[in-house]
Coordinates of C-alpha atoms and ligand atoms in Angstrom, one line a residue:
X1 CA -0.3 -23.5 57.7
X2 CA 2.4 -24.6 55.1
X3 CA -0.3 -24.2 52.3
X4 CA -1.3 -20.6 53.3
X5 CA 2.6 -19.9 53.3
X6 CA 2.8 -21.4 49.7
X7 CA -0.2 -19.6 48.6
X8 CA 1.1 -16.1 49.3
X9 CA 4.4 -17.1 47.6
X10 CA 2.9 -17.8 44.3
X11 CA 0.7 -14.8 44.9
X12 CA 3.8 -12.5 45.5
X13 CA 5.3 -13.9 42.6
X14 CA 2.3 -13.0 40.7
X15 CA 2.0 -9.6 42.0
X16 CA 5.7 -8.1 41.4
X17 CA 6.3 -9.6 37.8
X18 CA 7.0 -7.1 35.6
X19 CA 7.4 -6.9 32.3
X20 CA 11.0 -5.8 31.3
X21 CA 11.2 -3.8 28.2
X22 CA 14.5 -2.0 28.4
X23 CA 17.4 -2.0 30.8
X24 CA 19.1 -5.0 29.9
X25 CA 22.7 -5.9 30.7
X26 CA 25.0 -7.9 29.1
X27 CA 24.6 -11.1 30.7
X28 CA 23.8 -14.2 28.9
X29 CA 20.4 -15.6 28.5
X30 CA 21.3 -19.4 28.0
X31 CA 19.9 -21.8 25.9
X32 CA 20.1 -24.4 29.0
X33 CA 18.1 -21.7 31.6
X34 CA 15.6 -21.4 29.0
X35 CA 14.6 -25.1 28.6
X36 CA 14.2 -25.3 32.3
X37 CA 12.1 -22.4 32.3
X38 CA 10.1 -24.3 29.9
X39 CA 9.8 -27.9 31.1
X40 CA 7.7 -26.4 33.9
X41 CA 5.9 -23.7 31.8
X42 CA 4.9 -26.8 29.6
X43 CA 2.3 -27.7 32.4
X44 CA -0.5 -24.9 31.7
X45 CA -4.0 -26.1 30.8
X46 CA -4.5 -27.3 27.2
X47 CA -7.6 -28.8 26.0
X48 CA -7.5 -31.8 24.0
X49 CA -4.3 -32.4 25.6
X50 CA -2.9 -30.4 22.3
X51 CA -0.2 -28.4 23.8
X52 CA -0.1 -26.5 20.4
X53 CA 3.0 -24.4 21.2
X54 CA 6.3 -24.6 19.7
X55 CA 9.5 -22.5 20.2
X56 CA 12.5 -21.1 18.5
X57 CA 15.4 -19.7 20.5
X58 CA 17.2 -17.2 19.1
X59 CA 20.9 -16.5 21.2
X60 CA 22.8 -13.4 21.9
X61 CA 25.5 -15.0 19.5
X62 CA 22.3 -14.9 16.8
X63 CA 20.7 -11.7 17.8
X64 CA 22.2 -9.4 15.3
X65 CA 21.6 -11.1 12.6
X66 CA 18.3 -12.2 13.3
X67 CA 17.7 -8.4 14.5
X68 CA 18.9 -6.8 11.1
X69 CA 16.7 -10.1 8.9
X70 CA 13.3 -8.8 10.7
X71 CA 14.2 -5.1 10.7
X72 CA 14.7 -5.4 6.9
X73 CA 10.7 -6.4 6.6
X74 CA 10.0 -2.7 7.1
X75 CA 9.8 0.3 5.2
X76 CA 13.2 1.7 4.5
X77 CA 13.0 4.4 7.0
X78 CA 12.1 2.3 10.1
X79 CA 14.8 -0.3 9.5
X80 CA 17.5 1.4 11.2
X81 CA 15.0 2.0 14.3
X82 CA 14.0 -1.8 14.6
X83 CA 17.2 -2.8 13.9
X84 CA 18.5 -1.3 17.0
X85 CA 15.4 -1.8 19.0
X86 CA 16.1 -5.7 18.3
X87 CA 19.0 -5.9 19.5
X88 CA 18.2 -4.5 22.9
X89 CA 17.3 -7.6 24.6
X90 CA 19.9 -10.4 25.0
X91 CA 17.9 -13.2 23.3
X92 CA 14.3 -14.3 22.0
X93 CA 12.5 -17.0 22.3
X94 CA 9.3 -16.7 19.5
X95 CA 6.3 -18.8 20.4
X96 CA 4.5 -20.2 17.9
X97 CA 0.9 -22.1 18.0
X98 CA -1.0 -24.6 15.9
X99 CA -4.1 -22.6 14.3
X100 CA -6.9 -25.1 13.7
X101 CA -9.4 -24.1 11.3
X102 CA -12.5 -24.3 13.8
X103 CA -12.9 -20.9 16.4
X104 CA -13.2 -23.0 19.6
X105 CA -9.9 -24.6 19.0
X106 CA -8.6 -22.2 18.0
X107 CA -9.6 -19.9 21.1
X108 CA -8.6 -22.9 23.4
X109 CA -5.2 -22.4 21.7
X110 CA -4.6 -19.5 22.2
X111 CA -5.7 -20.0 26.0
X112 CA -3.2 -22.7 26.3
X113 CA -0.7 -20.3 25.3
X114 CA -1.1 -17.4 27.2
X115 CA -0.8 -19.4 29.8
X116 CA 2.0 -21.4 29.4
X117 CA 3.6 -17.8 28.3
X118 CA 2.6 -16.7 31.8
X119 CA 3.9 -19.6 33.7
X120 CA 7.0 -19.0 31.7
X121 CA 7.2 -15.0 32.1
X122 CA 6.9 -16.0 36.3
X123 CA 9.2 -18.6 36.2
X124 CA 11.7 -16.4 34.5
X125 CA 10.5 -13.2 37.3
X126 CA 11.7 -15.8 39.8
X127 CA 15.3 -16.2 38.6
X128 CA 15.5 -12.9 38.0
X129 CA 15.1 -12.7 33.9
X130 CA 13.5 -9.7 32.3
X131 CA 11.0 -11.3 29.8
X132 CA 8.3 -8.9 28.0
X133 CA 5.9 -10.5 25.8
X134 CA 5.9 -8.6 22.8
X135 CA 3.3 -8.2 19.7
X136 CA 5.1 -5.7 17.4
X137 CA 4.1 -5.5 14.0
X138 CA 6.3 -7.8 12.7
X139 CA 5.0 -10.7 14.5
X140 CA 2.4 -10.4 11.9
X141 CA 4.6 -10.2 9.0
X142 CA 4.7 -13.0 6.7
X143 CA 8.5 -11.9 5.6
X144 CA 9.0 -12.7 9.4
X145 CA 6.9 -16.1 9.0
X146 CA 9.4 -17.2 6.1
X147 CA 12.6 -16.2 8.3
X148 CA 11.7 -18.5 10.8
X149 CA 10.4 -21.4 8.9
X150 CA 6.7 -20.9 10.6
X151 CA 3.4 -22.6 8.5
X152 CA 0.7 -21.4 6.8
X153 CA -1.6 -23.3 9.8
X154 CA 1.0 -21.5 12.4
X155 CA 0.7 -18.2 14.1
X156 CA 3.6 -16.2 15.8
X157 CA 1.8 -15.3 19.0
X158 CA 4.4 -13.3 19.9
X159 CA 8.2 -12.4 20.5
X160 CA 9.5 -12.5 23.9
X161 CA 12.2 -10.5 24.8
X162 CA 14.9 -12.1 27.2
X163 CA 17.5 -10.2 29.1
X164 CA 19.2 -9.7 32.6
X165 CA 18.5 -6.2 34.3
X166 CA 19.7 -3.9 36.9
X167 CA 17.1 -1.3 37.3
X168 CA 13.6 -2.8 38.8
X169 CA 10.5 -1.6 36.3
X170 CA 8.1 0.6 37.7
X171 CA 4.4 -1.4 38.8
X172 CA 1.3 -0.5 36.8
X173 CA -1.5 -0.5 39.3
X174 CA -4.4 -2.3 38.5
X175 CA -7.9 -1.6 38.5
X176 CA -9.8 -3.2 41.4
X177 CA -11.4 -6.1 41.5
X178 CA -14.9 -4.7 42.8
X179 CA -15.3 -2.1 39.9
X180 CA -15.5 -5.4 37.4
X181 CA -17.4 -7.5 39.4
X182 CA -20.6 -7.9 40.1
X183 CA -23.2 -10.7 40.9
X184 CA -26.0 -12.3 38.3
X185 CA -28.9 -11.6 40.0
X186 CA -31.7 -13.5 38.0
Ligands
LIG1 C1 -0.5 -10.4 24.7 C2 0.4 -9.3 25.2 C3 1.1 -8.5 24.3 C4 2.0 -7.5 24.7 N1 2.7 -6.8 23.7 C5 3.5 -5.8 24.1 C6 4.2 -5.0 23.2 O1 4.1 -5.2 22.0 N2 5.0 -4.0 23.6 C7 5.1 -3.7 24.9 O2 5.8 -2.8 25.3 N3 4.5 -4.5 25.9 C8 3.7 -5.5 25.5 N4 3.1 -6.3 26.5 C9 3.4 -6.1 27.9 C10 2.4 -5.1 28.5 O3 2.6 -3.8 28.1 C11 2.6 -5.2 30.1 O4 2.3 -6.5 30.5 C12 1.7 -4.2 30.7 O5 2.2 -2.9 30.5 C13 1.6 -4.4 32.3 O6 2.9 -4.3 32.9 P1 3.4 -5.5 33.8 O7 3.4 -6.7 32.9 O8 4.8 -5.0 34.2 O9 2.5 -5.6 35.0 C14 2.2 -7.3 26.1 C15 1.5 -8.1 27.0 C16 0.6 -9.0 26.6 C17 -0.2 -9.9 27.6

């Protein structure tokens, strides 16, 4: 009984996280919440044991500068735009992975990462922490690479954006289940 109970908790959880992309308030995202947030994301699958993440933390006290550094990587006419746009969110915490030079390790990487992000982006739902994992063009810039110290054998898999919120995000519905499934049928 207790195990159904805890299955449709983690599958409520699931269900109602939403990513937060605007709306935040004022309070602070803290360096401490974050860790803890992590120490359990850290679990996700990784093959080879490689856990090929790594993170940099970037506070509300840091924001603004950090916003105006990346918003200066675009053309002239954009900057002001990003500029602003970064400093929406109260923090940012980048996440970076290992890129090893063969595909399926590479793939597994990745894996390993989207799912720690998830664990993470649920684990923040829970506590009540807008995250949205973001891939805006400047996590591909290599002016952005150099900012934050990332390696050539690195890759920023994304930005995400960390901030309290009032107002609840509207649900996407998903496509069901039965229109992408089918059975192999020799
Ligand atoms: C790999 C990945 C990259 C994403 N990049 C962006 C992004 O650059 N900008 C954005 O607004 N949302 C981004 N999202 C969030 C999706 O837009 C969001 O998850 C989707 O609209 C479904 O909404 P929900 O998460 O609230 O269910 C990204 C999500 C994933 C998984």
């Amino acid at each position: 009984m207790e195990q159904i109970k805890q299955q449709t908790n983690l599958a409520k959880i699931i269900r109602e996280r939403r990513a937060v992309k605007k709306g935040y308030n004022d309070k602070k995202v803290t360096e401490e919440l974050v860790l803890d947030l992590l120490n359990d994301a850290i679990w996700a699958p990784t093959h080879g044991m490689r856990q090929p993440w790594r993170f940099i933390f970037i506070d509300s006290e840091q924001k603004a500068d950090f916003a105006k550094k990346v918003a200066a990587t675009y053309p002239e006419e954009k900057q002001e735009n990003r500029e602003a746009f970064l400093n929406e969110p109260n923090a940012f915490l980048v996440v970076i992975m290992e890129e090893p030079e063969m595909q399926k390790q590479w793939d597994e990487n990745f894996g390993a990462t989207a799912a720690m992000i998830q664990n993470f982006w649920l684990l923040a739902w829970e506590k009540q922490l807008g995250v949205v994992w973001r891939t805006n063009p400047h996590v591909y810039e290599p002016k952005v690479k150099e900012i934050l110290h990332v390696g050539d054998n690195e890759k920023v898999v994304g930005f995400l954006h960390l901030g309290y919120f009032d107002e609840q995000p509207t649900t996407k519905e998903r496509i069901p289940v039965v229109e992408k499934f089918s059975r192999y049928n020799g």
